[in-house]
């Protein structure tokens, strides 16, 4: 069954171009030029990945990202014409999994869509993965790969697909340091991430916030300066 991709971008040429490239890869595409028209599609829940422009005429992409994250965990890729690091960090902090700066090559966006969907499928309920334990735990933290659930002291923690996969990698190597490069390879498997360590840093920070953890006195995720992270 073909995955369903939501595109929201008021620049019609860009939205139309992405639609063509994604349909060529046999994805089902829902395309909108404003946020208002897309709300009903979002609320239907019948989406596997969303591509959101930050600058929209009726609602910014950050607000849309927050709206989606209230109910859904599917991957979100942000499109931005801005190059400021703060815009990228804001999107990641609000729950986006990746961002692409305009102008971009359509094939790069397609590659990122494929990478995000691979990871989402791998850690989604009902998907059979490699022969690894279905549950990983450390202290009061428990991660169930089969049900895509994270529990902290028995209480559910809502994680994005990227946050879940990062935590899965770290828990799978509990007690050992996982380098930045190893995280890139295990989580994204795409070389273009290797030059952008800030992406990992933001996701780790967001994970710590959700786990009530701190970098100064970590209970779970410890930074090994100049190397990587470990649980």
PDB file of C-alpha atoms in Angstrom:
ATOM      1  CA  UNK A   1       0.000   0.000   0.000  1.00  0.00           C
ATOM      2  CA  UNK A   2       1.423   3.379  -1.015  1.00  0.00           C
ATOM      3  CA  UNK A   3       2.339   5.802   1.740  1.00  0.00           C
ATOM      4  CA  UNK A   4       0.372   9.029   1.914  1.00  0.00           C
ATOM      5  CA  UNK A   5       2.325  12.297   1.875  1.00  0.00           C
ATOM      6  CA  UNK A   6       0.876  15.665   2.888  1.00  0.00           C
ATOM      7  CA  UNK A   7       2.384  18.786   1.281  1.00  0.00           C
ATOM      8  CA  UNK A   8       1.474  22.282   2.487  1.00  0.00           C
ATOM      9  CA  UNK A   9       3.243  25.152   0.718  1.00  0.00           C
ATOM     10  CA  UNK A  10       1.814  28.429  -0.579  1.00  0.00           C
ATOM     11  CA  UNK A  11       4.454  28.570  -3.324  1.00  0.00           C
ATOM     12  CA  UNK A  12       2.469  26.602  -5.865  1.00  0.00           C
ATOM     13  CA  UNK A  13       5.411  25.892  -8.168  1.00  0.00           C
ATOM     14  CA  UNK A  14       7.298  24.230  -5.310  1.00  0.00           C
ATOM     15  CA  UNK A  15       4.293  22.242  -4.100  1.00  0.00           C
ATOM     16  CA  UNK A  16       3.482  21.105  -7.635  1.00  0.00           C
ATOM     17  CA  UNK A  17       7.091  20.093  -8.284  1.00  0.00           C
ATOM     18  CA  UNK A  18       7.310  18.037  -5.099  1.00  0.00           C
ATOM     19  CA  UNK A  19       4.000  16.403  -5.969  1.00  0.00           C
ATOM     20  CA  UNK A  20       5.361  15.274  -9.353  1.00  0.00           C
ATOM     21  CA  UNK A  21       8.549  13.828  -7.889  1.00  0.00           C
ATOM     22  CA  UNK A  22       6.762  12.050  -5.041  1.00  0.00           C
ATOM     23  CA  UNK A  23       4.078  10.615  -7.317  1.00  0.00           C
ATOM     24  CA  UNK A  24       6.859   9.301  -9.551  1.00  0.00           C
ATOM     25  CA  UNK A  25       7.941   7.278  -6.504  1.00  0.00           C
ATOM     26  CA  UNK A  26       4.379   5.915  -6.219  1.00  0.00           C
ATOM     27  CA  UNK A  27       3.437   7.934  -3.141  1.00  0.00           C
ATOM     28  CA  UNK A  28      -0.120   9.184  -2.702  1.00  0.00           C
ATOM     29  CA  UNK A  29       0.100  12.972  -2.386  1.00  0.00           C
ATOM     30  CA  UNK A  30      -2.320  15.369  -0.686  1.00  0.00           C
ATOM     31  CA  UNK A  31      -1.332  18.907  -1.682  1.00  0.00           C
ATOM     32  CA  UNK A  32      -2.536  22.198  -0.222  1.00  0.00           C
ATOM     33  CA  UNK A  33      -1.485  25.806  -0.707  1.00  0.00           C
ATOM     34  CA  UNK A  34      -2.691  27.025   2.689  1.00  0.00           C
ATOM     35  CA  UNK A  35      -3.084  25.607   6.180  1.00  0.00           C
ATOM     36  CA  UNK A  36      -6.845  26.140   6.434  1.00  0.00           C
ATOM     37  CA  UNK A  37      -7.607  23.844   3.512  1.00  0.00           C
ATOM     38  CA  UNK A  38      -5.333  21.155   4.944  1.00  0.00           C
ATOM     39  CA  UNK A  39      -6.811  20.947   8.455  1.00  0.00           C
ATOM     40  CA  UNK A  40      -9.483  18.387   7.590  1.00  0.00           C
ATOM     41  CA  UNK A  41      -6.872  16.217   5.896  1.00  0.00           C
ATOM     42  CA  UNK A  42      -4.649  16.402   8.980  1.00  0.00           C
ATOM     43  CA  UNK A  43      -7.531  15.576  11.297  1.00  0.00           C
ATOM     44  CA  UNK A  44      -8.439  12.515   9.220  1.00  0.00           C
ATOM     45  CA  UNK A  45      -5.256  10.847  10.493  1.00  0.00           C
ATOM     46  CA  UNK A  46      -4.751   9.177   7.128  1.00  0.00           C
ATOM     47  CA  UNK A  47      -1.212  10.540   6.645  1.00  0.00           C
ATOM     48  CA  UNK A  48       2.183   8.818   6.768  1.00  0.00           C
ATOM     49  CA  UNK A  49       4.415  11.916   6.472  1.00  0.00           C
ATOM     50  CA  UNK A  50       3.930  15.694   6.280  1.00  0.00           C
ATOM     51  CA  UNK A  51       6.008  18.302   4.464  1.00  0.00           C
ATOM     52  CA  UNK A  52       5.239  21.750   5.902  1.00  0.00           C
ATOM     53  CA  UNK A  53       6.360  25.167   4.727  1.00  0.00           C
ATOM     54  CA  UNK A  54       7.120  27.506   7.617  1.00  0.00           C
ATOM     55  CA  UNK A  55       5.867  30.686   5.952  1.00  0.00           C
ATOM     56  CA  UNK A  56       2.173  30.279   5.119  1.00  0.00           C
ATOM     57  CA  UNK A  57      -0.407  33.051   4.612  1.00  0.00           C
ATOM     58  CA  UNK A  58      -2.911  31.861   7.219  1.00  0.00           C
ATOM     59  CA  UNK A  59      -0.896  29.859   9.772  1.00  0.00           C
ATOM     60  CA  UNK A  60       2.827  29.229  10.125  1.00  0.00           C
ATOM     61  CA  UNK A  61       4.334  25.803   9.821  1.00  0.00           C
ATOM     62  CA  UNK A  62       5.384  25.793  13.465  1.00  0.00           C
ATOM     63  CA  UNK A  63       1.738  26.004  14.562  1.00  0.00           C
ATOM     64  CA  UNK A  64       0.804  23.242  12.130  1.00  0.00           C
ATOM     65  CA  UNK A  65       3.590  21.084  13.500  1.00  0.00           C
ATOM     66  CA  UNK A  66       2.277  21.569  17.036  1.00  0.00           C
ATOM     67  CA  UNK A  67      -1.250  20.755  15.872  1.00  0.00           C
ATOM     68  CA  UNK A  68      -0.107  17.481  14.319  1.00  0.00           C
ATOM     69  CA  UNK A  69       2.008  16.496  17.318  1.00  0.00           C
ATOM     70  CA  UNK A  70      -0.998  16.738  19.637  1.00  0.00           C
ATOM     71  CA  UNK A  71      -2.320  13.503  18.125  1.00  0.00           C
ATOM     72  CA  UNK A  72       0.107  11.977  15.633  1.00  0.00           C
ATOM     73  CA  UNK A  73       3.692  10.720  15.581  1.00  0.00           C
ATOM     74  CA  UNK A  74       4.279  10.387  11.828  1.00  0.00           C
ATOM     75  CA  UNK A  75       7.387  12.166  10.462  1.00  0.00           C
ATOM     76  CA  UNK A  76       7.323  15.905   9.725  1.00  0.00           C
ATOM     77  CA  UNK A  77       9.751  17.641   7.374  1.00  0.00           C
ATOM     78  CA  UNK A  78       9.844  21.444   7.526  1.00  0.00           C
ATOM     79  CA  UNK A  79      10.548  23.627   4.484  1.00  0.00           C
ATOM     80  CA  UNK A  80      12.098  27.011   5.194  1.00  0.00           C
ATOM     81  CA  UNK A  81      13.377  29.871   3.073  1.00  0.00           C
ATOM     82  CA  UNK A  82      15.247  31.179   6.093  1.00  0.00           C
ATOM     83  CA  UNK A  83      18.798  30.168   6.906  1.00  0.00           C
ATOM     84  CA  UNK A  84      18.759  31.252  10.549  1.00  0.00           C
ATOM     85  CA  UNK A  85      19.685  28.381  12.864  1.00  0.00           C
ATOM     86  CA  UNK A  86      16.954  29.473  15.294  1.00  0.00           C
ATOM     87  CA  UNK A  87      14.210  28.642  12.779  1.00  0.00           C
ATOM     88  CA  UNK A  88      15.620  25.166  12.268  1.00  0.00           C
ATOM     89  CA  UNK A  89      16.008  24.573  15.988  1.00  0.00           C
ATOM     90  CA  UNK A  90      12.463  25.841  16.642  1.00  0.00           C
ATOM     91  CA  UNK A  91      11.028  23.336  14.178  1.00  0.00           C
ATOM     92  CA  UNK A  92      12.959  20.423  15.669  1.00  0.00           C
ATOM     93  CA  UNK A  93      12.033  21.466  19.193  1.00  0.00           C
ATOM     94  CA  UNK A  94       8.324  21.553  18.314  1.00  0.00           C
ATOM     95  CA  UNK A  95       8.470  17.995  17.041  1.00  0.00           C
ATOM     96  CA  UNK A  96       9.684  18.137  13.441  1.00  0.00           C
ATOM     97  CA  UNK A  97      12.022  15.343  12.373  1.00  0.00           C
ATOM     98  CA  UNK A  98      13.938  17.141   9.638  1.00  0.00           C
ATOM     99  CA  UNK A  99      14.136  20.419   7.748  1.00  0.00           C
ATOM    100  CA  UNK A 100      15.055  21.454   4.229  1.00  0.00           C
ATOM    101  CA  UNK A 101      16.239  24.940   3.308  1.00  0.00           C
ATOM    102  CA  UNK A 102      14.985  26.504   0.077  1.00  0.00           C
ATOM    103  CA  UNK A 103      16.111  26.407  -2.649  1.00  0.00           C
ATOM    104  CA  UNK A 104      16.516  22.644  -2.646  1.00  0.00           C
ATOM    105  CA  UNK A 105      16.869  19.762  -5.070  1.00  0.00           C
ATOM    106  CA  UNK A 106      13.622  17.762  -5.319  1.00  0.00           C
ATOM    107  CA  UNK A 107      15.548  14.496  -5.317  1.00  0.00           C
ATOM    108  CA  UNK A 108      17.085  15.426  -1.960  1.00  0.00           C
ATOM    109  CA  UNK A 109      13.605  15.917  -0.501  1.00  0.00           C
ATOM    110  CA  UNK A 110      12.532  12.554  -1.907  1.00  0.00           C
ATOM    111  CA  UNK A 111      15.590  10.929  -0.306  1.00  0.00           C
ATOM    112  CA  UNK A 112      14.743  12.469   3.064  1.00  0.00           C
ATOM    113  CA  UNK A 113      11.116  11.354   2.748  1.00  0.00           C
ATOM    114  CA  UNK A 114      12.276   7.788   2.118  1.00  0.00           C
ATOM    115  CA  UNK A 115      14.685   7.904   5.067  1.00  0.00           C
ATOM    116  CA  UNK A 116      12.011   9.193   7.446  1.00  0.00           C
ATOM    117  CA  UNK A 117       9.452   6.624   6.313  1.00  0.00           C
ATOM    118  CA  UNK A 118      11.964   3.767   6.689  1.00  0.00           C
ATOM    119  CA  UNK A 119      12.581   4.758  10.275  1.00  0.00           C
ATOM    120  CA  UNK A 120       8.900   5.316  11.023  1.00  0.00           C
ATOM    121  CA  UNK A 121       7.983   1.884   9.648  1.00  0.00           C
ATOM    122  CA  UNK A 122      10.775   0.236  11.592  1.00  0.00           C
ATOM    123  CA  UNK A 123       9.536   1.547  14.937  1.00  0.00           C
ATOM    124  CA  UNK A 124       5.786   1.549  14.295  1.00  0.00           C
ATOM    125  CA  UNK A 125       3.357  -0.946  15.838  1.00  0.00           C
ATOM    126  CA  UNK A 126       2.878  -4.169  13.918  1.00  0.00           C
ATOM    127  CA  UNK A 127       6.121  -3.881  11.982  1.00  0.00           C
ATOM    128  CA  UNK A 128       8.443  -6.838  12.367  1.00  0.00           C
ATOM    129  CA  UNK A 129      11.989  -5.657  12.892  1.00  0.00           C
ATOM    130  CA  UNK A 130      15.296  -7.422  13.233  1.00  0.00           C
ATOM    131  CA  UNK A 131      15.775  -9.907  16.042  1.00  0.00           C
ATOM    132  CA  UNK A 132      16.149  -7.442  18.863  1.00  0.00           C
ATOM    133  CA  UNK A 133      14.406  -7.320  22.243  1.00  0.00           C
ATOM    134  CA  UNK A 134      10.896  -5.892  21.960  1.00  0.00           C
ATOM    135  CA  UNK A 135      11.406  -4.060  25.259  1.00  0.00           C
ATOM    136  CA  UNK A 136      14.416  -2.124  26.459  1.00  0.00           C
ATOM    137  CA  UNK A 137      14.642  -0.601  29.901  1.00  0.00           C
ATOM    138  CA  UNK A 138      16.949   1.332  32.169  1.00  0.00           C
ATOM    139  CA  UNK A 139      16.053   2.468  35.659  1.00  0.00           C
ATOM    140  CA  UNK A 140      12.467   3.840  35.377  1.00  0.00           C
ATOM    141  CA  UNK A 141      12.609   4.163  31.590  1.00  0.00           C
ATOM    142  CA  UNK A 142      11.029   1.519  29.355  1.00  0.00           C
ATOM    143  CA  UNK A 143      10.865   1.429  25.558  1.00  0.00           C
ATOM    144  CA  UNK A 144       8.630  -1.014  23.679  1.00  0.00           C
ATOM    145  CA  UNK A 145       9.711  -1.322  20.026  1.00  0.00           C
ATOM    146  CA  UNK A 146       6.687  -3.332  18.926  1.00  0.00           C
ATOM    147  CA  UNK A 147       4.057  -0.936  20.291  1.00  0.00           C
ATOM    148  CA  UNK A 148       6.175   2.224  19.824  1.00  0.00           C
ATOM    149  CA  UNK A 149       5.570   3.130  23.465  1.00  0.00           C
ATOM    150  CA  UNK A 150       7.861   4.898  25.890  1.00  0.00           C
ATOM    151  CA  UNK A 151       7.133   4.805  29.604  1.00  0.00           C
ATOM    152  CA  UNK A 152       8.846   6.797  32.335  1.00  0.00           C
ATOM    153  CA  UNK A 153       8.002   5.564  35.833  1.00  0.00           C
ATOM    154  CA  UNK A 154       4.918   3.941  34.326  1.00  0.00           C
ATOM    155  CA  UNK A 155       3.698   7.113  32.618  1.00  0.00           C
ATOM    156  CA  UNK A 156       3.601   7.394  28.796  1.00  0.00           C
ATOM    157  CA  UNK A 157       6.049   9.772  27.095  1.00  0.00           C
ATOM    158  CA  UNK A 158       5.139  11.038  23.626  1.00  0.00           C
ATOM    159  CA  UNK A 159       8.124  10.797  21.272  1.00  0.00           C
ATOM    160  CA  UNK A 160       8.553  11.710  17.630  1.00  0.00           C
ATOM    161  CA  UNK A 161       9.865   8.942  15.331  1.00  0.00           C
ATOM    162  CA  UNK A 162      13.345  10.498  15.398  1.00  0.00           C
ATOM    163  CA  UNK A 163      13.380  10.810  19.191  1.00  0.00           C
ATOM    164  CA  UNK A 164      12.178   7.219  19.527  1.00  0.00           C
ATOM    165  CA  UNK A 165      14.870   5.853  17.223  1.00  0.00           C
ATOM    166  CA  UNK A 166      17.647   7.849  18.937  1.00  0.00           C
ATOM    167  CA  UNK A 167      16.521   6.558  22.328  1.00  0.00           C
ATOM    168  CA  UNK A 168      16.286   3.039  20.914  1.00  0.00           C
ATOM    169  CA  UNK A 169      19.888   3.194  19.701  1.00  0.00           C
ATOM    170  CA  UNK A 170      21.127   4.522  23.045  1.00  0.00           C
ATOM    171  CA  UNK A 171      19.181   1.967  25.105  1.00  0.00           C
ATOM    172  CA  UNK A 172      20.382  -0.853  22.855  1.00  0.00           C
ATOM    173  CA  UNK A 173      23.934   0.161  23.799  1.00  0.00           C
ATOM    174  CA  UNK A 174      23.228   1.015  27.449  1.00  0.00           C
ATOM    175  CA  UNK A 175      26.462   1.468  29.379  1.00  0.00           C
ATOM    176  CA  UNK A 176      28.469   2.103  26.222  1.00  0.00           C
ATOM    177  CA  UNK A 177      29.200   5.373  24.445  1.00  0.00           C
ATOM    178  CA  UNK A 178      27.496   5.880  21.088  1.00  0.00           C
ATOM    179  CA  UNK A 179      29.440   8.357  18.966  1.00  0.00           C
ATOM    180  CA  UNK A 180      27.772  11.137  16.964  1.00  0.00           C
ATOM    181  CA  UNK A 181      28.805   9.370  13.757  1.00  0.00           C
ATOM    182  CA  UNK A 182      27.293   6.080  14.945  1.00  0.00           C
ATOM    183  CA  UNK A 183      24.036   7.837  15.795  1.00  0.00           C
ATOM    184  CA  UNK A 184      23.904   9.428  12.344  1.00  0.00           C
ATOM    185  CA  UNK A 185      24.472   6.075  10.687  1.00  0.00           C
ATOM    186  CA  UNK A 186      22.041   4.150  12.880  1.00  0.00           C
ATOM    187  CA  UNK A 187      19.234   6.711  12.838  1.00  0.00           C
ATOM    188  CA  UNK A 188      19.441   8.427   9.453  1.00  0.00           C
ATOM    189  CA  UNK A 189      21.735   6.289   7.275  1.00  0.00           C
ATOM    190  CA  UNK A 190      22.289   9.346   5.089  1.00  0.00           C
ATOM    191  CA  UNK A 191      25.609  11.120   4.673  1.00  0.00           C
ATOM    192  CA  UNK A 192      24.168  14.621   4.434  1.00  0.00           C
ATOM    193  CA  UNK A 193      23.496  14.573   8.174  1.00  0.00           C
ATOM    194  CA  UNK A 194      27.126  13.993   9.055  1.00  0.00           C
ATOM    195  CA  UNK A 195      27.978  17.663   8.700  1.00  0.00           C
ATOM    196  CA  UNK A 196      25.157  18.899  10.907  1.00  0.00           C
ATOM    197  CA  UNK A 197      25.666  17.781  14.496  1.00  0.00           C
ATOM    198  CA  UNK A 198      23.232  20.463  15.719  1.00  0.00           C
ATOM    199  CA  UNK A 199      20.385  18.213  14.537  1.00  0.00           C
ATOM    200  CA  UNK A 200      21.409  15.507  17.017  1.00  0.00           C
ATOM    201  CA  UNK A 201      22.012  18.092  19.743  1.00  0.00           C
ATOM    202  CA  UNK A 202      18.490  19.509  19.449  1.00  0.00           C
ATOM    203  CA  UNK A 203      16.854  16.077  19.471  1.00  0.00           C
ATOM    204  CA  UNK A 204      18.899  15.022  22.524  1.00  0.00           C
ATOM    205  CA  UNK A 205      17.903  18.218  24.325  1.00  0.00           C
ATOM    206  CA  UNK A 206      14.252  17.615  23.531  1.00  0.00           C
ATOM    207  CA  UNK A 207      14.526  14.007  24.718  1.00  0.00           C
ATOM    208  CA  UNK A 208      16.026  15.175  28.003  1.00  0.00           C
ATOM    209  CA  UNK A 209      13.149  17.603  28.525  1.00  0.00           C
ATOM    210  CA  UNK A 210      10.617  14.829  27.991  1.00  0.00           C
ATOM    211  CA  UNK A 211      12.487  12.497  30.355  1.00  0.00           C
ATOM    212  CA  UNK A 212      12.874  15.228  32.999  1.00  0.00           C
ATOM    213  CA  UNK A 213      16.608  14.818  32.544  1.00  0.00           C
ATOM    214  CA  UNK A 214      19.400  17.406  32.575  1.00  0.00           C
ATOM    215  CA  UNK A 215      22.840  17.548  31.013  1.00  0.00           C
ATOM    216  CA  UNK A 216      24.402  18.641  34.322  1.00  0.00           C
ATOM    217  CA  UNK A 217      23.092  15.766  36.437  1.00  0.00           C
ATOM    218  CA  UNK A 218      21.824  13.197  33.941  1.00  0.00           C
ATOM    219  CA  UNK A 219      19.786  10.215  35.071  1.00  0.00           C
ATOM    220  CA  UNK A 220      19.543   8.770  31.580  1.00  0.00           C
ATOM    221  CA  UNK A 221      21.349  10.486  28.709  1.00  0.00           C
ATOM    222  CA  UNK A 222      24.919  11.463  29.518  1.00  0.00           C
ATOM    223  CA  UNK A 223      27.070  13.575  27.198  1.00  0.00           C
ATOM    224  CA  UNK A 224      30.578  12.290  26.655  1.00  0.00           C
ATOM    225  CA  UNK A 225      32.213  15.466  25.417  1.00  0.00           C
ATOM    226  CA  UNK A 226      33.972  15.183  22.103  1.00  0.00           C
ATOM    227  CA  UNK A 227      32.685  11.641  21.596  1.00  0.00           C
ATOM    228  CA  UNK A 228      28.906  11.182  21.843  1.00  0.00           C
ATOM    229  CA  UNK A 229      26.240  10.038  24.289  1.00  0.00           C
ATOM    230  CA  UNK A 230      25.456   7.064  26.480  1.00  0.00           C
ATOM    231  CA  UNK A 231      22.757   5.748  28.815  1.00  0.00           C
TER     232      UNK A 231
END
